[in-house]
PDB file of C-alpha atoms in Angstrom:
ATOM      1  CA  UNK A 123     -15.407  52.569 -38.690  1.00 51.00           C
ATOM      2  CA  UNK A 124     -13.636  53.115 -35.213  1.00 53.00           C
ATOM      3  CA  UNK A 125     -15.245  52.662 -31.957  1.00 54.00           C
ATOM      4  CA  UNK A 126     -16.373  49.818 -30.261  1.00 54.00           C
ATOM      5  CA  UNK A 127     -17.967  46.497 -32.392  1.00 56.00           C
ATOM      6  CA  UNK A 128     -21.433  47.157 -32.691  1.00 57.00           C
ATOM      7  CA  UNK A 129     -23.457  44.666 -30.175  1.00 55.00           C
ATOM      8  CA  UNK A 130     -25.603  42.128 -32.062  1.00 58.00           C
ATOM      9  CA  UNK A 131     -28.996  41.783 -30.792  1.00 55.00           C
ATOM     10  CA  UNK A 132     -30.156  39.424 -28.234  1.00 54.00           C
ATOM     11  CA  UNK A 133     -30.791  35.761 -29.353  1.00 56.00           C
ATOM     12  CA  UNK A 134     -34.197  36.355 -28.690  1.00 56.00           C
ATOM     13  CA  UNK A 135     -34.582  39.558 -30.940  1.00 58.00           C
ATOM     14  CA  UNK A 136     -32.992  37.747 -33.875  1.00 57.00           C
ATOM     15  CA  UNK A 137     -34.600  34.484 -33.540  1.00 58.00           C
ATOM     16  CA  UNK A 138     -38.013  36.476 -33.346  1.00 64.00           C
ATOM     17  CA  UNK A 139     -37.247  38.127 -36.419  1.00 66.00           C
ATOM     18  CA  UNK A 140     -35.808  35.677 -38.391  1.00 62.00           C
ATOM     19  CA  UNK A 141     -39.651  33.857 -37.787  1.00 63.00           C
ATOM     20  CA  UNK A 142     -41.278  36.852 -38.958  1.00 65.00           C
ATOM     21  CA  UNK A 143     -39.207  37.116 -42.277  1.00 65.00           C
ATOM     22  CA  UNK A 144     -39.767  32.955 -43.169  1.00 60.00           C
ATOM     23  CA  UNK A 145     -43.341  32.991 -42.332  1.00 61.00           C
ATOM     24  CA  UNK A 146     -43.430  36.111 -44.736  1.00 57.00           C
ATOM     25  CA  UNK A 147     -41.099  33.980 -47.160  1.00 55.00           C
ATOM     26  CA  UNK A 148     -43.716  31.236 -46.573  1.00 53.00           C
ATOM     27  CA  UNK A 149     -47.108  33.300 -47.500  1.00 50.00           C
ATOM     28  CA  UNK A 150     -45.178  33.587 -51.008  1.00 48.00           C
ATOM     29  CA  UNK A 151     -46.250  30.022 -51.832  1.00 45.00           C
ATOM     30  CA  UNK A 152     -49.671  30.725 -52.645  1.00 47.00           C
ATOM     31  CA  UNK A 153     -52.717  29.014 -54.378  1.00 48.00           C
ATOM     32  CA  UNK A 154     -51.832  28.882 -57.800  1.00 45.00           C
ATOM     33  CA  UNK A 155     -54.707  31.289 -58.983  1.00 45.00           C
ATOM     34  CA  UNK A 156     -52.845  33.499 -56.734  1.00 45.00           C
ATOM     35  CA  UNK A 157     -49.435  33.214 -58.249  1.00 45.00           C
ATOM     36  CA  UNK A 158     -51.179  33.680 -61.571  1.00 42.00           C
ATOM     37  CA  UNK A 159     -52.305  36.923 -60.706  1.00 42.00           C
ATOM     38  CA  UNK A 160     -49.147  37.953 -59.314  1.00 40.00           C
ATOM     39  CA  UNK A 161     -46.842  36.688 -62.209  1.00 47.00           C
ATOM     40  CA  UNK A 162     -48.971  38.779 -64.681  1.00 83.00           C
ATOM     41  CA  UNK A 163     -47.989  42.035 -62.826  1.00 92.00           C
ATOM     42  CA  UNK A 164     -44.404  41.243 -62.411  1.00 88.00           C
ATOM     43  CA  UNK A 165     -44.297  39.556 -66.134  1.00 89.00           C
ATOM     44  CA  UNK A 166     -45.613  43.131 -67.780  1.00 89.00           C
ATOM     45  CA  UNK A 167     -42.803  44.996 -69.796  1.00 87.00           C
ATOM     46  CA  UNK A 168     -41.069  47.695 -68.769  1.00 86.00           C
ATOM     47  CA  UNK A 169     -43.436  49.916 -71.125  1.00 86.00           C
ATOM     48  CA  UNK A 170     -46.305  48.572 -70.258  1.00 90.00           C
ATOM     49  CA  UNK A 171     -45.119  49.589 -66.709  1.00 91.00           C
ATOM     50  CA  UNK A 172     -44.707  53.097 -67.746  1.00 90.00           C
ATOM     51  CA  UNK A 173     -48.188  53.644 -68.667  1.00 92.00           C
ATOM     52  CA  UNK A 174     -48.746  53.934 -64.488  1.00 94.00           C
ATOM     53  CA  UNK A 175     -46.218  56.220 -64.119  1.00 91.00           C
ATOM     54  CA  UNK A 176     -46.921  59.701 -63.118  1.00 92.00           C
ATOM     55  CA  UNK A 177     -50.425  58.462 -62.225  1.00 94.00           C
ATOM     56  CA  UNK A 178     -52.233  58.477 -59.148  1.00 96.00           C
ATOM     57  CA  UNK A 179     -53.120  54.460 -58.774  1.00 97.00           C
ATOM     58  CA  UNK A 180     -54.489  51.845 -56.313  1.00 97.00           C
ATOM     59  CA  UNK A 181     -52.293  48.996 -56.056  1.00 96.00           C
ATOM     60  CA  UNK A 182     -54.151  45.994 -54.654  1.00 95.00           C
ATOM     61  CA  UNK A 183     -51.694  43.591 -52.997  1.00 92.00           C
ATOM     62  CA  UNK A 184     -51.836  39.995 -51.411  1.00 88.00           C
ATOM     63  CA  UNK A 185     -53.238  39.828 -47.605  1.00 85.00           C
ATOM     64  CA  UNK A 186     -56.230  42.081 -49.266  1.00 89.00           C
ATOM     65  CA  UNK A 187     -53.623  45.270 -48.702  1.00 91.00           C
ATOM     66  CA  UNK A 188     -55.008  48.176 -50.859  1.00 94.00           C
ATOM     67  CA  UNK A 189     -52.380  51.401 -51.597  1.00 94.00           C
ATOM     68  CA  UNK A 190     -53.211  54.622 -52.755  1.00 95.00           C
ATOM     69  CA  UNK A 191     -50.732  57.333 -53.919  1.00 94.00           C
ATOM     70  CA  UNK A 192     -48.629  58.716 -57.049  1.00 94.00           C
ATOM     71  CA  UNK A 193     -46.544  55.928 -58.831  1.00 93.00           C
ATOM     72  CA  UNK A 194     -43.482  57.822 -59.228  1.00 89.00           C
ATOM     73  CA  UNK A 195     -41.339  54.547 -60.859  1.00 87.00           C
ATOM     74  CA  UNK A 196     -41.777  51.178 -60.903  1.00 88.00           C
ATOM     75  CA  UNK A 197     -38.383  49.020 -60.594  1.00 83.00           C
ATOM     76  CA  UNK A 198     -37.501  47.097 -64.094  1.00 81.00           C
ATOM     77  CA  UNK A 199     -35.985  44.471 -61.990  1.00 79.00           C
ATOM     78  CA  UNK A 200     -38.438  43.217 -58.658  1.00 82.00           C
ATOM     79  CA  UNK A 201     -41.378  45.234 -60.642  1.00 87.00           C
ATOM     80  CA  UNK A 202     -41.689  46.910 -57.289  1.00 88.00           C
ATOM     81  CA  UNK A 203     -43.888  50.304 -57.339  1.00 91.00           C
ATOM     82  CA  UNK A 204     -42.894  53.149 -55.476  1.00 88.00           C
ATOM     83  CA  UNK A 205     -45.748  54.861 -54.197  1.00 91.00           C
ATOM     84  CA  UNK A 206     -45.468  59.138 -53.271  1.00 89.00           C
ATOM     85  CA  UNK A 207     -48.516  60.768 -51.035  1.00 88.00           C
ATOM     86  CA  UNK A 208     -48.157  65.056 -50.718  1.00 85.00           C
ATOM     87  CA  UNK A 209     -49.236  65.897 -47.021  1.00 79.00           C
ATOM     88  CA  UNK A 210     -50.146  69.433 -46.271  1.00 72.00           C
ATOM     89  CA  UNK A 211     -47.758  70.434 -49.401  1.00 59.00           C
ATOM     90  CA  UNK A 212     -44.765  69.980 -46.738  1.00 66.00           C
ATOM     91  CA  UNK A 213     -44.538  66.522 -45.854  1.00 77.00           C
ATOM     92  CA  UNK A 214     -43.922  63.530 -48.421  1.00 79.00           C
ATOM     93  CA  UNK A 215     -45.108  60.060 -47.670  1.00 82.00           C
ATOM     94  CA  UNK A 216     -42.710  57.861 -49.955  1.00 83.00           C
ATOM     95  CA  UNK A 217     -43.845  53.981 -49.836  1.00 87.00           C
ATOM     96  CA  UNK A 218     -42.437  51.042 -51.761  1.00 85.00           C
ATOM     97  CA  UNK A 219     -44.971  48.048 -52.864  1.00 89.00           C
ATOM     98  CA  UNK A 220     -42.946  44.821 -53.179  1.00 88.00           C
ATOM     99  CA  UNK A 221     -43.431  43.502 -57.074  1.00 88.00           C
ATOM    100  CA  UNK A 222     -44.535  39.747 -55.880  1.00 87.00           C
ATOM    101  CA  UNK A 223     -46.987  41.075 -53.389  1.00 90.00           C
ATOM    102  CA  UNK A 224     -48.524  43.563 -56.001  1.00 92.00           C
ATOM    103  CA  UNK A 225     -51.823  41.715 -57.759  1.00 92.00           C
ATOM    104  CA  UNK A 226     -53.410  44.442 -59.665  1.00 93.00           C
ATOM    105  CA  UNK A 227     -53.119  48.234 -60.207  1.00 95.00           C
ATOM    106  CA  UNK A 228     -55.670  50.488 -61.082  1.00 95.00           C
ATOM    107  CA  UNK A 229     -55.186  53.854 -62.360  1.00 96.00           C
ATOM    108  CA  UNK A 230     -57.492  56.553 -60.958  1.00 96.00           C
ATOM    109  CA  UNK A 231     -56.257  59.762 -62.858  1.00 94.00           C
ATOM    110  CA  UNK A 232     -53.547  61.358 -64.511  1.00 93.00           C
ATOM    111  CA  UNK A 233     -51.481  63.973 -63.263  1.00 90.00           C
ATOM    112  CA  UNK A 234     -51.346  67.880 -64.223  1.00 90.00           C
ATOM    113  CA  UNK A 235     -48.194  69.619 -65.130  1.00 88.00           C
ATOM    114  CA  UNK A 236     -47.538  70.704 -61.366  1.00 87.00           C
ATOM    115  CA  UNK A 237     -47.753  67.243 -59.679  1.00 87.00           C
ATOM    116  CA  UNK A 238     -45.413  65.699 -62.380  1.00 85.00           C
ATOM    117  CA  UNK A 239     -42.804  68.929 -61.724  1.00 84.00           C
ATOM    118  CA  UNK A 240     -43.207  67.532 -58.068  1.00 82.00           C
ATOM    119  CA  UNK A 241     -42.709  64.052 -58.402  1.00 83.00           C
ATOM    120  CA  UNK A 242     -39.537  64.853 -60.621  1.00 78.00           C
ATOM    121  CA  UNK A 243     -38.479  67.254 -58.027  1.00 75.00           C
ATOM    122  CA  UNK A 244     -38.359  64.193 -55.413  1.00 70.00           C
ATOM    123  CA  UNK A 245     -35.296  62.521 -56.989  1.00 62.00           C
ATOM    124  CA  UNK A 246     -33.827  65.646 -58.134  1.00 56.00           C
ATOM    125  CA  UNK A 247     -33.466  66.729 -54.253  1.00 50.00           C
ATOM    126  CA  UNK A 248     -32.360  63.202 -53.200  1.00 52.00           C
ATOM    127  CA  UNK A 249     -29.399  63.478 -55.638  1.00 49.00           C
ATOM    128  CA  UNK A 250     -28.706  66.879 -55.505  1.00 44.00           C
ATOM    129  CA  UNK A 251     -28.547  66.527 -51.310  1.00 42.00           C
ATOM    130  CA  UNK A 252     -26.602  63.082 -50.880  1.00 50.00           C
ATOM    131  CA  UNK A 253     -23.427  63.639 -48.968  1.00 49.00           C
ATOM    132  CA  UNK A 254     -22.264  60.369 -49.571  1.00 55.00           C
ATOM    133  CA  UNK A 255     -19.811  59.513 -52.279  1.00 66.00           C
ATOM    134  CA  UNK A 256     -20.546  56.276 -53.698  1.00 71.00           C
ATOM    135  CA  UNK A 257     -17.493  54.147 -52.372  1.00 73.00           C
ATOM    136  CA  UNK A 258     -18.979  55.176 -48.529  1.00 81.00           C
ATOM    137  CA  UNK A 259     -22.288  53.870 -49.619  1.00 83.00           C
ATOM    138  CA  UNK A 260     -20.749  50.631 -50.979  1.00 87.00           C
ATOM    139  CA  UNK A 261     -19.216  50.427 -47.589  1.00 89.00           C
ATOM    140  CA  UNK A 262     -22.175  51.032 -45.517  1.00 89.00           C
ATOM    141  CA  UNK A 263     -24.052  48.017 -47.865  1.00 91.00           C
ATOM    142  CA  UNK A 264     -21.526  45.201 -47.072  1.00 92.00           C
ATOM    143  CA  UNK A 265     -21.166  46.355 -43.213  1.00 92.00           C
ATOM    144  CA  UNK A 266     -25.013  46.006 -42.967  1.00 93.00           C
ATOM    145  CA  UNK A 267     -25.627  43.035 -44.938  1.00 93.00           C
ATOM    146  CA  UNK A 268     -22.696  41.019 -43.193  1.00 92.00           C
ATOM    147  CA  UNK A 269     -24.375  41.968 -39.723  1.00 91.00           C
ATOM    148  CA  UNK A 270     -27.709  40.764 -41.086  1.00 91.00           C
ATOM    149  CA  UNK A 271     -26.471  37.477 -41.902  1.00 91.00           C
ATOM    150  CA  UNK A 272     -24.541  37.288 -39.095  1.00 89.00           C
ATOM    151  CA  UNK A 273     -27.413  37.821 -37.228  1.00 85.00           C
ATOM    152  CA  UNK A 274     -29.454  34.926 -39.550  1.00 88.00           C
ATOM    153  CA  UNK A 275     -31.297  37.321 -41.292  1.00 90.00           C
ATOM    154  CA  UNK A 276     -31.514  36.495 -45.313  1.00 92.00           C
ATOM    155  CA  UNK A 277     -30.508  39.364 -47.717  1.00 92.00           C
ATOM    156  CA  UNK A 278     -29.813  39.990 -51.167  1.00 91.00           C
ATOM    157  CA  UNK A 279     -28.826  43.239 -53.328  1.00 89.00           C
ATOM    158  CA  UNK A 280     -31.375  43.701 -55.953  1.00 82.00           C
ATOM    159  CA  UNK A 281     -31.563  46.693 -58.618  1.00 70.00           C
ATOM    160  CA  UNK A 282     -29.599  47.593 -61.863  1.00 63.00           C
ATOM    161  CA  UNK A 283     -26.845  49.142 -59.537  1.00 68.00           C
ATOM    162  CA  UNK A 284     -27.502  46.647 -56.679  1.00 74.00           C
ATOM    163  CA  UNK A 285     -27.093  49.401 -54.383  1.00 82.00           C
ATOM    164  CA  UNK A 286     -30.694  48.140 -52.553  1.00 88.00           C
ATOM    165  CA  UNK A 287     -30.262  45.431 -49.827  1.00 92.00           C
ATOM    166  CA  UNK A 288     -33.572  43.184 -49.864  1.00 91.00           C
ATOM    167  CA  UNK A 289     -34.411  41.331 -46.905  1.00 91.00           C
ATOM    168  CA  UNK A 290     -36.223  38.255 -47.053  1.00 88.00           C
ATOM    169  CA  UNK A 291     -38.130  39.405 -50.421  1.00 87.00           C
ATOM    170  CA  UNK A 292     -40.382  41.205 -48.126  1.00 89.00           C
ATOM    171  CA  UNK A 293     -38.852  44.737 -46.821  1.00 90.00           C
ATOM    172  CA  UNK A 294     -36.006  46.809 -48.887  1.00 90.00           C
ATOM    173  CA  UNK A 295     -33.198  49.294 -47.517  1.00 90.00           C
ATOM    174  CA  UNK A 296     -32.383  52.109 -50.007  1.00 86.00           C
ATOM    175  CA  UNK A 297     -29.136  53.802 -49.442  1.00 85.00           C
ATOM    176  CA  UNK A 298     -27.521  55.581 -47.575  1.00 84.00           C
ATOM    177  CA  UNK A 299     -29.191  52.711 -44.975  1.00 86.00           C
ATOM    178  CA  UNK A 300     -31.152  54.008 -42.146  1.00 84.00           C
ATOM    179  CA  UNK A 301     -34.058  52.908 -40.639  1.00 83.00           C
ATOM    180  CA  UNK A 302     -36.022  56.000 -42.163  1.00 81.00           C
ATOM    181  CA  UNK A 303     -34.898  54.163 -45.450  1.00 84.00           C
ATOM    182  CA  UNK A 304     -36.707  50.613 -45.280  1.00 87.00           C
ATOM    183  CA  UNK A 305     -39.777  50.101 -47.020  1.00 86.00           C
ATOM    184  CA  UNK A 306     -42.155  46.828 -46.141  1.00 85.00           C
ATOM    185  CA  UNK A 307     -46.126  46.164 -47.239  1.00 83.00           C
ATOM    186  CA  UNK A 308     -45.672  44.428 -43.684  1.00 84.00           C
ATOM    187  CA  UNK A 309     -45.600  46.636 -40.969  1.00 82.00           C
ATOM    188  CA  UNK A 310     -44.603  44.576 -38.692  1.00 85.00           C
ATOM    189  CA  UNK A 311     -41.557  43.429 -40.247  1.00 86.00           C
ATOM    190  CA  UNK A 312     -40.658  47.183 -40.956  1.00 85.00           C
ATOM    191  CA  UNK A 313     -40.855  48.140 -37.425  1.00 83.00           C
ATOM    192  CA  UNK A 314     -38.811  44.981 -35.895  1.00 86.00           C
ATOM    193  CA  UNK A 315     -35.968  45.737 -38.611  1.00 88.00           C
ATOM    194  CA  UNK A 316     -35.962  49.506 -38.234  1.00 85.00           C
ATOM    195  CA  UNK A 317     -35.361  49.265 -34.509  1.00 83.00           C
ATOM    196  CA  UNK A 318     -32.738  46.630 -35.143  1.00 86.00           C
ATOM    197  CA  UNK A 319     -31.013  49.080 -37.463  1.00 86.00           C
ATOM    198  CA  UNK A 320     -31.571  51.457 -34.991  1.00 81.00           C
ATOM    199  CA  UNK A 321     -29.480  49.775 -32.427  1.00 80.00           C
ATOM    200  CA  UNK A 322     -26.780  48.563 -35.243  1.00 82.00           C
ATOM    201  CA  UNK A 323     -26.363  52.370 -35.939  1.00 78.00           C
ATOM    202  CA  UNK A 324     -26.234  53.653 -32.330  1.00 72.00           C
ATOM    203  CA  UNK A 325     -23.404  51.218 -31.942  1.00 70.00           C
ATOM    204  CA  UNK A 326     -21.148  52.382 -35.017  1.00 68.00           C
TER     205      UNK A 326
END
Protein backbone atom coordinates (compact mmCIF):
# COMPACT_ATOMS: atom_id res chain seq x y z
CA UNK A 1 0.00 0.00 0.00
CA UNK A 2 2.94 2.31 0.58
CA UNK A 3 3.05 5.42 2.71
CA UNK A 4 3.46 5.61 6.41
CA UNK A 5 2.19 2.80 8.60
CA UNK A 6 -1.32 3.45 9.98
CA UNK A 7 -1.20 4.87 13.45
CA UNK A 8 -2.72 2.79 16.16
CA UNK A 9 -5.37 4.46 18.29
CA UNK A 10 -4.37 5.48 21.78
CA UNK A 11 -4.44 2.76 24.42
CA UNK A 12 -7.33 4.58 26.08
CA UNK A 13 -9.39 4.63 22.86
CA UNK A 14 -8.75 0.94 22.12
CA UNK A 15 -9.51 0.04 25.74
CA UNK A 16 -12.77 1.99 25.72
CA UNK A 17 -13.91 0.28 22.51
CA UNK A 18 -12.86 -3.17 23.76
CA UNK A 19 -14.80 -2.64 26.99
CA UNK A 20 -17.87 -1.55 25.02
CA UNK A 21 -17.65 -4.59 22.76
CA UNK A 22 -17.21 -7.09 25.56
CA UNK A 23 -20.02 -5.42 27.47
CA UNK A 24 -22.25 -5.85 24.41
CA UNK A 25 -21.19 -9.49 24.15
CA UNK A 26 -22.13 -10.05 27.79
CA UNK A 27 -25.65 -8.81 27.13
CA UNK A 28 -26.08 -11.74 24.75
CA UNK A 29 -26.06 -14.02 27.78
CA UNK A 30 -29.71 -13.26 28.39
CA UNK A 31 -32.10 -15.19 30.64
CA UNK A 32 -33.38 -18.50 29.31
CA UNK A 33 -36.72 -17.00 28.30
CA UNK A 34 -35.06 -14.43 26.03
CA UNK A 35 -32.72 -17.06 24.59
CA UNK A 36 -35.75 -19.11 23.55
CA UNK A 37 -37.27 -16.12 21.74
CA UNK A 38 -34.03 -15.31 19.93
CA UNK A 39 -33.38 -18.85 18.73
CA UNK A 40 -36.93 -19.09 17.37
CA UNK A 41 -35.90 -16.49 14.75
CA UNK A 42 -32.40 -17.78 14.07
CA UNK A 43 -33.64 -21.35 13.66
CA UNK A 44 -36.15 -20.53 10.95
CA UNK A 45 -35.47 -22.08 7.55
CA UNK A 46 -34.44 -20.01 4.49
CA UNK A 47 -37.88 -20.72 3.06
CA UNK A 48 -39.53 -19.22 6.15
CA UNK A 49 -37.26 -16.17 6.04
CA UNK A 50 -38.16 -15.68 2.38
CA UNK A 51 -41.72 -14.87 3.45
CA UNK A 52 -40.44 -11.59 4.95
CA UNK A 53 -38.38 -10.47 1.93
CA UNK A 54 -39.79 -7.53 -0.06
CA UNK A 55 -42.23 -6.82 2.78
CA UNK A 56 -42.41 -3.78 5.01
CA UNK A 57 -41.68 -5.13 8.48
CA UNK A 58 -41.12 -4.14 12.08
CA UNK A 59 -38.16 -5.87 13.73
CA UNK A 60 -38.33 -6.19 17.50
CA UNK A 61 -34.79 -6.51 18.85
CA UNK A 62 -33.16 -6.80 22.25
CA UNK A 63 -33.00 -3.84 24.63
CA UNK A 64 -36.57 -2.99 23.52
CA UNK A 65 -35.36 -1.62 20.18
CA UNK A 66 -37.72 -1.55 17.19
CA UNK A 67 -36.71 -1.04 13.55
CA UNK A 68 -39.03 -0.53 10.61
CA UNK A 69 -38.32 -0.79 6.91
CA UNK A 70 -38.43 -2.96 3.81
CA UNK A 71 -36.76 -6.34 4.36
CA UNK A 72 -34.54 -6.59 1.29
CA UNK A 73 -32.66 -9.74 2.31
CA UNK A 74 -31.94 -12.02 5.27
CA UNK A 75 -28.46 -13.48 5.70
CA UNK A 76 -28.79 -17.30 5.64
CA UNK A 77 -25.81 -17.76 7.95
CA UNK A 78 -26.34 -15.14 10.66
CA UNK A 79 -30.13 -14.59 10.24
CA UNK A 80 -29.40 -10.85 10.14
CA UNK A 81 -32.14 -8.71 8.58
CA UNK A 82 -31.22 -5.98 6.08
CA UNK A 83 -33.76 -3.16 6.15
CA UNK A 84 -34.11 -0.40 3.58
CA UNK A 85 -35.96 2.90 3.92
CA UNK A 86 -36.55 5.34 1.07
CA UNK A 87 -36.45 9.02 2.02
CA UNK A 88 -37.82 11.62 -0.40
CA UNK A 89 -37.18 9.21 -3.34
CA UNK A 90 -33.55 10.26 -3.25
CA UNK A 91 -31.80 9.03 -0.14
CA UNK A 92 -31.68 5.33 0.67
CA UNK A 93 -31.05 4.30 4.27
CA UNK A 94 -29.81 0.75 4.82
CA UNK A 95 -29.65 -0.86 8.26
CA UNK A 96 -28.67 -4.36 9.31
CA UNK A 97 -30.21 -5.87 12.44
CA UNK A 98 -27.99 -8.69 13.70
CA UNK A 99 -29.76 -12.05 13.76
CA UNK A 100 -28.92 -12.87 17.38
CA UNK A 101 -30.57 -9.60 18.48
CA UNK A 102 -33.86 -10.26 16.66
CA UNK A 103 -36.70 -11.35 18.93
CA UNK A 104 -39.64 -11.05 16.55
CA UNK A 105 -40.44 -9.76 13.06
CA UNK A 106 -43.91 -8.58 12.10
CA UNK A 107 -45.03 -8.02 8.51
CA UNK A 108 -46.76 -4.66 8.02
CA UNK A 109 -47.56 -4.86 4.32
CA UNK A 110 -46.46 -6.36 1.01
CA UNK A 111 -44.60 -4.35 -1.62
CA UNK A 112 -46.08 -3.26 -4.93
CA UNK A 113 -44.24 -3.73 -8.23
CA UNK A 114 -42.63 -0.27 -8.09
CA UNK A 115 -41.18 -0.89 -4.61
CA UNK A 116 -39.98 -4.37 -5.55
CA UNK A 117 -38.11 -2.90 -8.50
CA UNK A 118 -36.54 -0.24 -6.26
CA UNK A 119 -35.34 -2.89 -3.81
CA UNK A 120 -33.91 -5.01 -6.61
CA UNK A 121 -32.14 -2.02 -8.16
CA UNK A 122 -30.28 -1.27 -4.92
CA UNK A 123 -28.14 -4.38 -5.32
CA UNK A 124 -27.89 -4.14 -9.10
CA UNK A 125 -26.49 -0.63 -8.67
CA UNK A 126 -24.00 -1.76 -6.06
CA UNK A 127 -22.75 -4.58 -8.26
CA UNK A 128 -22.46 -2.52 -11.43
CA UNK A 129 -20.78 0.46 -9.76
CA UNK A 130 -18.20 -1.55 -7.83
CA UNK A 131 -14.73 -0.51 -8.98
CA UNK A 132 -12.93 -2.98 -6.76
CA UNK A 133 -11.47 -6.27 -7.87
CA UNK A 134 -12.03 -9.30 -5.68
CA UNK A 135 -8.30 -9.49 -4.97
CA UNK A 136 -8.23 -5.86 -3.83
CA UNK A 137 -11.20 -6.37 -1.52
CA UNK A 138 -9.65 -9.49 -0.03
CA UNK A 139 -6.43 -7.59 0.69
CA UNK A 140 -8.36 -4.70 2.26
CA UNK A 141 -10.40 -7.10 4.37
CA UNK A 142 -7.36 -9.00 5.67
CA UNK A 143 -5.43 -5.80 6.41
CA UNK A 144 -8.34 -4.31 8.34
CA UNK A 145 -9.01 -7.55 10.19
CA UNK A 146 -5.36 -7.80 11.23
CA UNK A 147 -5.32 -4.16 12.35
CA UNK A 148 -8.44 -4.59 14.48
CA UNK A 149 -7.01 -7.72 16.09
CA UNK A 150 -3.77 -5.85 16.88
CA UNK A 151 -5.91 -3.41 18.83
CA UNK A 152 -7.58 -6.21 20.83
CA UNK A 153 -10.90 -5.84 19.02
CA UNK A 154 -12.49 -9.28 18.39
CA UNK A 155 -13.34 -9.75 14.72
CA UNK A 156 -14.42 -12.70 12.58
CA UNK A 157 -15.54 -13.29 8.99
CA UNK A 158 -19.12 -14.23 8.20
CA UNK A 159 -21.47 -14.90 5.31
CA UNK A 160 -21.31 -17.53 2.61
CA UNK A 161 -18.36 -15.85 0.89
CA UNK A 162 -16.82 -14.56 4.18
CA UNK A 163 -16.75 -11.05 2.69
CA UNK A 164 -18.29 -9.47 5.79
CA UNK A 165 -16.28 -8.71 8.92
CA UNK A 166 -18.18 -9.14 12.18
CA UNK A 167 -16.91 -7.27 15.24
CA UNK A 168 -17.76 -9.01 18.54
CA UNK A 169 -21.03 -10.26 17.05
CA UNK A 170 -22.61 -6.80 17.35
CA UNK A 171 -21.32 -4.91 14.30
CA UNK A 172 -20.66 -5.79 10.67
CA UNK A 173 -18.35 -4.20 8.09
CA UNK A 174 -19.17 -4.92 4.45
CA UNK A 175 -16.99 -4.29 1.36
CA UNK A 176 -15.29 -1.99 0.58
CA UNK A 177 -14.74 -1.78 4.37
CA UNK A 178 -15.13 1.95 5.01
CA UNK A 179 -16.86 3.73 7.93
CA UNK A 180 -20.05 4.02 5.85
CA UNK A 181 -20.10 0.22 5.43
CA UNK A 182 -20.57 -0.40 9.16
CA UNK A 183 -23.91 -1.62 10.51
CA UNK A 184 -25.00 -2.17 14.11
CA UNK A 185 -28.04 -1.75 16.32
CA UNK A 186 -25.76 -0.39 19.05
CA UNK A 187 -25.34 3.27 18.14
CA UNK A 188 -22.47 3.85 20.61
CA UNK A 189 -20.34 1.02 19.26
CA UNK A 190 -21.25 1.99 15.68
CA UNK A 191 -20.00 5.54 16.25
CA UNK A 192 -16.79 4.41 17.97
CA UNK A 193 -15.86 1.87 15.28
CA UNK A 194 -16.66 4.30 12.46
CA UNK A 195 -14.36 6.86 14.08
CA UNK A 196 -11.66 4.24 14.46
CA UNK A 197 -11.97 3.22 10.79
CA UNK A 198 -11.83 6.86 9.69
CA UNK A 199 -8.50 7.27 11.45
CA UNK A 200 -7.25 3.98 9.99
CA UNK A 201 -8.14 5.01 6.43
CA UNK A 202 -6.67 8.50 6.84
CA UNK A 203 -3.30 6.95 7.59
CA UNK A 204 -3.34 4.47 4.71
